[in-house]
Tab-separated table of C-alpha atoms in Angstrom:
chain	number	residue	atom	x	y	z
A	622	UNK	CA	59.952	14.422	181.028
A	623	UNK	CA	56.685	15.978	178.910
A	624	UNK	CA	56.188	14.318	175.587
A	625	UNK	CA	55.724	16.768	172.900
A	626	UNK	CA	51.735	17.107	172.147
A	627	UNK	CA	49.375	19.956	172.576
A	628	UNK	CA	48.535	18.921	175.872
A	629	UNK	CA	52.291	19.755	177.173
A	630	UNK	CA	52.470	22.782	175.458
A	631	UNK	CA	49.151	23.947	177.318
A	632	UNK	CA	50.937	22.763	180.564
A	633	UNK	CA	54.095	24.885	179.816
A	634	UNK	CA	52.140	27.763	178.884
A	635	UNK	CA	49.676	28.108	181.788
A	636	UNK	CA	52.551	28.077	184.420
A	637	UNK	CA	54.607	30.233	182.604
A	638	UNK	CA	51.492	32.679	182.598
A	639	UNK	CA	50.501	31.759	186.722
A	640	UNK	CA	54.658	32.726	187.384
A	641	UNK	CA	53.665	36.001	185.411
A	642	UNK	CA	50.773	37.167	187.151
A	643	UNK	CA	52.676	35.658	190.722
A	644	UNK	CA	55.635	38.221	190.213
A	645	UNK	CA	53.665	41.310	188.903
A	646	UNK	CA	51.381	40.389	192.736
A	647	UNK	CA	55.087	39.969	195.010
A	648	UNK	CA	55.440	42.579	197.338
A	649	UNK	CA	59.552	43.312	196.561
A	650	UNK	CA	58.511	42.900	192.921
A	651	UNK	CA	56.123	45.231	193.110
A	652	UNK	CA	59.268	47.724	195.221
A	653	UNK	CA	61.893	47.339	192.815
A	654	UNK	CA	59.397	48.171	190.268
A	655	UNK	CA	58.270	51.601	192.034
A	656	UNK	CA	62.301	52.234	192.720
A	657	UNK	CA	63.176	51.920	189.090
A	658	UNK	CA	60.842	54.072	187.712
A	659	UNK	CA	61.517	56.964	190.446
A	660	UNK	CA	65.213	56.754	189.092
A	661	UNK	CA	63.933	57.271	185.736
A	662	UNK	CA	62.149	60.095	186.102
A	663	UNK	CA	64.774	61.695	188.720
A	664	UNK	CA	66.969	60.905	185.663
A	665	UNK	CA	64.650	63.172	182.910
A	666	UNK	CA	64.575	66.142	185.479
A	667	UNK	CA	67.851	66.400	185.729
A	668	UNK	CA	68.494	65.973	182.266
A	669	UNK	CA	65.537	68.153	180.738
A	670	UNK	CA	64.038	70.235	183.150
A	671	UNK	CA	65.228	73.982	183.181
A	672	UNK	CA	64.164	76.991	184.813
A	673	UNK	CA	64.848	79.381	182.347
A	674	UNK	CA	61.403	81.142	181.716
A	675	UNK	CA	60.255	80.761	178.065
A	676	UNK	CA	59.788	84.063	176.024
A	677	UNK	CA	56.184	83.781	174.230
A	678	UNK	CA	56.995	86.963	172.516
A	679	UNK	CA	59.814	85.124	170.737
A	680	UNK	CA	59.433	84.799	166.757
A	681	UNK	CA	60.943	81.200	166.857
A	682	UNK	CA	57.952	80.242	169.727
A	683	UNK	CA	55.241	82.109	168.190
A	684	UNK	CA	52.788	79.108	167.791
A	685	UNK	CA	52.883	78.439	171.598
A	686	UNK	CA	50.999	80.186	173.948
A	687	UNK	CA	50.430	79.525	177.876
A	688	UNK	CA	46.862	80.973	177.605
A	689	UNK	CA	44.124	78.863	177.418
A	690	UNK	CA	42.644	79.104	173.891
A	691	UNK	CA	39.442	77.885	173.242
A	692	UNK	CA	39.385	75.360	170.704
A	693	UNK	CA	37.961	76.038	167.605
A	694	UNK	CA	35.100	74.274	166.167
A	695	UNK	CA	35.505	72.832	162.132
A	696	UNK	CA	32.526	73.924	159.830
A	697	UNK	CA	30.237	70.836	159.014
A	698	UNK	CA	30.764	69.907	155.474
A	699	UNK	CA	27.632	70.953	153.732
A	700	UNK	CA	25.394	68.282	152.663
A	701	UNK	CA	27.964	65.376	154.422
A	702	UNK	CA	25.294	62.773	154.297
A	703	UNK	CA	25.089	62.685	150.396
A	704	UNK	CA	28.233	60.605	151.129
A	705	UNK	CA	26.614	58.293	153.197
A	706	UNK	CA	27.246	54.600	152.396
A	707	UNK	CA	23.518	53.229	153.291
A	708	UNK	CA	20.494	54.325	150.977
A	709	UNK	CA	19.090	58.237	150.856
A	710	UNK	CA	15.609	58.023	149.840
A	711	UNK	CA	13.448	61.151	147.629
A	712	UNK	CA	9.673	61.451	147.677
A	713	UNK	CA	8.998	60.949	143.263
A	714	UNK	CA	6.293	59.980	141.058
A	715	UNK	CA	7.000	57.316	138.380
A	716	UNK	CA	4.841	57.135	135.404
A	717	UNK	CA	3.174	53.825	135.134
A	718	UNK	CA	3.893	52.808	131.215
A	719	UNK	CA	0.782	49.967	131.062
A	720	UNK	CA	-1.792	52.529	132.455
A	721	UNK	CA	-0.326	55.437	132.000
A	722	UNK	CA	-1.090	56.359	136.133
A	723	UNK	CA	1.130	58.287	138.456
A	724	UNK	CA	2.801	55.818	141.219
A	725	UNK	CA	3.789	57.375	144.374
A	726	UNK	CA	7.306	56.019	145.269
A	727	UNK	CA	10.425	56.060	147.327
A	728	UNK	CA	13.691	56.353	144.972
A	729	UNK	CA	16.360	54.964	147.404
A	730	UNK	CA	19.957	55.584	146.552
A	731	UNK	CA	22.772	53.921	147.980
A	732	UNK	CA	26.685	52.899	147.442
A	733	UNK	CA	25.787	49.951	145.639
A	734	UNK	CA	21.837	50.409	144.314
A	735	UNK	CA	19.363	52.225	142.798
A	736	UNK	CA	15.732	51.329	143.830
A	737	UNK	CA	12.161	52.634	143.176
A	738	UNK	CA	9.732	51.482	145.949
A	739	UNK	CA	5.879	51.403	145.717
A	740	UNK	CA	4.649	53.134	148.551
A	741	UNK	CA	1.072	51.685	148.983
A	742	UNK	CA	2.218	47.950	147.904
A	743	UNK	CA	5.913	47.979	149.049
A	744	UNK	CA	6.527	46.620	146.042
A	745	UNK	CA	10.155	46.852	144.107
A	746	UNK	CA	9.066	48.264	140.912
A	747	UNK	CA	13.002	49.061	139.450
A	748	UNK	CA	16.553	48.320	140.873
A	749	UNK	CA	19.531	48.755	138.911
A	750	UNK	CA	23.267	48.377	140.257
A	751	UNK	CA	25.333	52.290	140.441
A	752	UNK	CA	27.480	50.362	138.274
A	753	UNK	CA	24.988	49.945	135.337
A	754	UNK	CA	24.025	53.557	135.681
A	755	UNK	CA	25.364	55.650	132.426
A	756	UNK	CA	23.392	58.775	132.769
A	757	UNK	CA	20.846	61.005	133.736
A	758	UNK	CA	18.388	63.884	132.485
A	759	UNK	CA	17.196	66.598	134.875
A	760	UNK	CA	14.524	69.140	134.029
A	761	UNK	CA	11.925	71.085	135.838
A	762	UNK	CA	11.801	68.339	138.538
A	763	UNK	CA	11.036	65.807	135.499
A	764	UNK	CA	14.138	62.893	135.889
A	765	UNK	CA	15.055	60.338	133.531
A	766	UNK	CA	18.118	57.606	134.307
A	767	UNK	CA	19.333	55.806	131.849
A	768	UNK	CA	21.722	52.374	132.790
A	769	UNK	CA	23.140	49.607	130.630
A	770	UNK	CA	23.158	49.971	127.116
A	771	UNK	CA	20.353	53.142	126.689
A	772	UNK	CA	17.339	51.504	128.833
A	773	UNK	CA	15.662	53.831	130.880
A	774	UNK	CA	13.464	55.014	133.908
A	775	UNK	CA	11.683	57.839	134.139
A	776	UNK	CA	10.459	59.528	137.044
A	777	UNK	CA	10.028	63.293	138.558
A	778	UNK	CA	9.978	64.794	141.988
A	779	UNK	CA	6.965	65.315	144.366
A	780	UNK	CA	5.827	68.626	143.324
A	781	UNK	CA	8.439	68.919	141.158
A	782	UNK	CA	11.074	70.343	144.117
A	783	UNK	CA	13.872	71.294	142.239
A	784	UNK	CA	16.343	70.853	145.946
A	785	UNK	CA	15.800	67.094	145.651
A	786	UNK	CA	16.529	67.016	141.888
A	787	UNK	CA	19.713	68.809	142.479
A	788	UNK	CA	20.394	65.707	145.814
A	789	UNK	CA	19.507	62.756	143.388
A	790	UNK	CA	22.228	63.961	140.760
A	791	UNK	CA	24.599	65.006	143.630
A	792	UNK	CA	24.336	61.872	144.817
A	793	UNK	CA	24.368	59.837	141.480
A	794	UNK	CA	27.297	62.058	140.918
A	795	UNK	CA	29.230	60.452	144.004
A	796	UNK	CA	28.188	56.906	143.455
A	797	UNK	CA	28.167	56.169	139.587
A	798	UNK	CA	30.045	56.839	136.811
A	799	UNK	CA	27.170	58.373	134.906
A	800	UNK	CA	27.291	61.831	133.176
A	801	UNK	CA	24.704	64.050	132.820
A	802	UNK	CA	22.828	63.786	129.501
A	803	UNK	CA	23.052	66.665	127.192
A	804	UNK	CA	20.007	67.705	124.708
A	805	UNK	CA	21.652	68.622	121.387
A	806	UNK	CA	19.406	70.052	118.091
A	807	UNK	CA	21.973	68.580	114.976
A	808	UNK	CA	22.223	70.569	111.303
A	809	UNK	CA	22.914	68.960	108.156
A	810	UNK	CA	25.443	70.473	106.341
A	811	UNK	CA	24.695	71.967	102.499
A	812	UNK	CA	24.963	68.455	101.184
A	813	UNK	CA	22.127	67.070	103.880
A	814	UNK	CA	24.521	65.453	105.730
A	815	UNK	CA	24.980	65.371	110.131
A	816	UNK	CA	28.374	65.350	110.108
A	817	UNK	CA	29.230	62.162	111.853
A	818	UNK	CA	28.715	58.132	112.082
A	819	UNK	CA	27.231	55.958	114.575
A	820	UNK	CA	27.393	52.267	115.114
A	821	UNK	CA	24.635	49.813	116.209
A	822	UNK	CA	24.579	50.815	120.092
A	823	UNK	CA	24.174	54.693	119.417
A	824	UNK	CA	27.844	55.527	120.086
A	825	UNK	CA	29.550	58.097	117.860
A	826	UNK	CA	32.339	56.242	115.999
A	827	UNK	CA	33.277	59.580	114.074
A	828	UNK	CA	32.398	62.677	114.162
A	829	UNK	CA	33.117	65.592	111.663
A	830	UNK	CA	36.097	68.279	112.422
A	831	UNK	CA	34.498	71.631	113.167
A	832	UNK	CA	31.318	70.847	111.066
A	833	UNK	CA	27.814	71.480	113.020
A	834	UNK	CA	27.942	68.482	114.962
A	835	UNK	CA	31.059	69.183	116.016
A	836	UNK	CA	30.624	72.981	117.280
A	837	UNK	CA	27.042	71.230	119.147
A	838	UNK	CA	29.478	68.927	121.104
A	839	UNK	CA	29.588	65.645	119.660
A	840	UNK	CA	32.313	63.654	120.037
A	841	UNK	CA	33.611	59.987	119.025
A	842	UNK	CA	32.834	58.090	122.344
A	843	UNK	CA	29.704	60.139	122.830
A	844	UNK	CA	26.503	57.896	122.823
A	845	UNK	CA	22.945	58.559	121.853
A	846	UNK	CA	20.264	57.489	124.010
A	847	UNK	CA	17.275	59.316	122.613
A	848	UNK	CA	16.782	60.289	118.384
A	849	UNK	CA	13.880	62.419	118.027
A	850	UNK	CA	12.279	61.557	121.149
A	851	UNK	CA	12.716	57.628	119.966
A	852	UNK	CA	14.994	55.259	122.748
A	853	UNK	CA	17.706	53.954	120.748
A	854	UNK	CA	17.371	50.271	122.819
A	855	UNK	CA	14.117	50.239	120.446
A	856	UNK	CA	15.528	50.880	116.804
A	857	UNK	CA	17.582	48.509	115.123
A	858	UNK	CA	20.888	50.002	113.412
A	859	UNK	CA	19.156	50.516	110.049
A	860	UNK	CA	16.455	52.446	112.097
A	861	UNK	CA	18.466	54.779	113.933
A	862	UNK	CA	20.068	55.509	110.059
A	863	UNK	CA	17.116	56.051	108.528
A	864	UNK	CA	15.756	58.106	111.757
A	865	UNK	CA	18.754	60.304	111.294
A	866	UNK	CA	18.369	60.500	107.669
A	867	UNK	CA	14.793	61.609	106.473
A	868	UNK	CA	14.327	63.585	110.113
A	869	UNK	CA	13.468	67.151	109.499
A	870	UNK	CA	14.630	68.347	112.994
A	871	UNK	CA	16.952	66.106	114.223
A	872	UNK	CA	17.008	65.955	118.038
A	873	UNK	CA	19.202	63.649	120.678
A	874	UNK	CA	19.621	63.123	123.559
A	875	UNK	CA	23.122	62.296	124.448
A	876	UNK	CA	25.878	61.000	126.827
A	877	UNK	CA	29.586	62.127	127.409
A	878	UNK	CA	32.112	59.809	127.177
A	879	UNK	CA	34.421	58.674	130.302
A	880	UNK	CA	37.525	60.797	130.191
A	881	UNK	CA	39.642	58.532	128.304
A	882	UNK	CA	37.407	58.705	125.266
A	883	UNK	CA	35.731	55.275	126.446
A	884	UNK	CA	31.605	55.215	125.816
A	885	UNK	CA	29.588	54.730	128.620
């Protein structure tokens, strides 16, 4: 008699494993073993096996051939490692706002992150999650991305190498969901007006039907991050009115909305 504990079940369960491994080792297991599975496949001959030649020619057996066919290699997806889950890094100068001097850096971009890198100091000089990022602004190898609520970063690549502009907003493309920023010149109707309203974050609440704004591209949803070369994240909501207002040329700089008419 084994009381019931841990210990007995350990017991049990090592000689039931020993009696196992002792049977799979016996010599006339080990026979019978062989002997069944030779009746088994005797059995599938008999059963499957024919010698009727097969007709390759046939219509019905057209995908099988008895030839040796070499196999054939897939095309490498172009530019695969833009979906690469650990950072790609670019070669870019960012504009140093206190000083005004050009910092070499590394802009590293990965699943989760967006970071600028001093090269000479190793220093972290901007990081931003891909889930903050609303936007970005391409042109002539000049870059701005703008996350959150309108801040932004500005930066451009070495030499101004349009191929790694086109990789950054591939791969911001893949890992955000940012839209690329659209530059839109807005005319005042014959009463002065723009044609539309916006509320204290820059986003378009309404927008007129087929007026000028309208045929530029505006939409309710969209959001303005730049007025007349002015960051909205700097102007107050009576600012950004009276920007609009007494502005000769009228300017922006503005973001999509998500498909379901949501801001960014």
């Amino acid at each position: 008699m084994l009381p019931a504990s841990s210990a007995s079940r350990d017991f049990l369960l090592t000689k039931i494993i020993n009696a196992t491994h002792a049977t799979c080792k016996s010599e006339s297991f080990v026979t019978m073993a062989t002997c069944a599975r030779q009746e088994q496949l005797k059995r599938l001959v008999e059963t499957f096996v024919t010698l009727t030649p097969l007709d390759c020619s046939n219509v019905r057996f057209s995908f099988i051939s008895l030839v040796g066919k070499k196999k054939e290699r897939l095309a490498p997806q172009p530019q695969a490692y833009l979906h690469s889950a650990g950072a790609l890094t670019w070669s870019v100068t960012v504009q140093d706002p206190s000083s005004s001097a050009a910092v070499a850096c590394q802009l590293a971009i990965s699943s989760s992150l967006v970071v600028l890198i001093e090269e000479v100091g190793r220093k972290v000089v901007f990081n931003c999650f891909c889930r903050d990022v609303i936007g970005w602004s391409a042109t002539h190898g000049s870059f701005k991305l703008f996350y959150q609520h309108g801040l932004c970063v500005a930066f451009s690549t070495r030499d101004g190498r349009w191929e790694d502009s086109q990789e950054i907003t591939q791969r911001l493309q893949l890992v955000t969901q940012g839209g690329t920023a659209a530059n839109m010149t807005l005319r005042r109707n014959r009463l002065g007006q723009l044609g539309f309203h916006i509320n204290s974050e820059g986003v378009v609440a309404d927008v007129e039907a087929h007026g000028f704004a309208w045929q530029a591209g505006l939409r309710p949803g969209c959001r303005l991050v730049e007025i007349c070369l002015v960051a909205v994240v700097t102007l107050s909501h009576e600012q950004m009115i009276e920007l609009l207002r007494t502005s000769r040329n009228v300017t922006a700089v503005v973001l999509p909305p998500h498909g379901d008419g949501t801001p960014r």
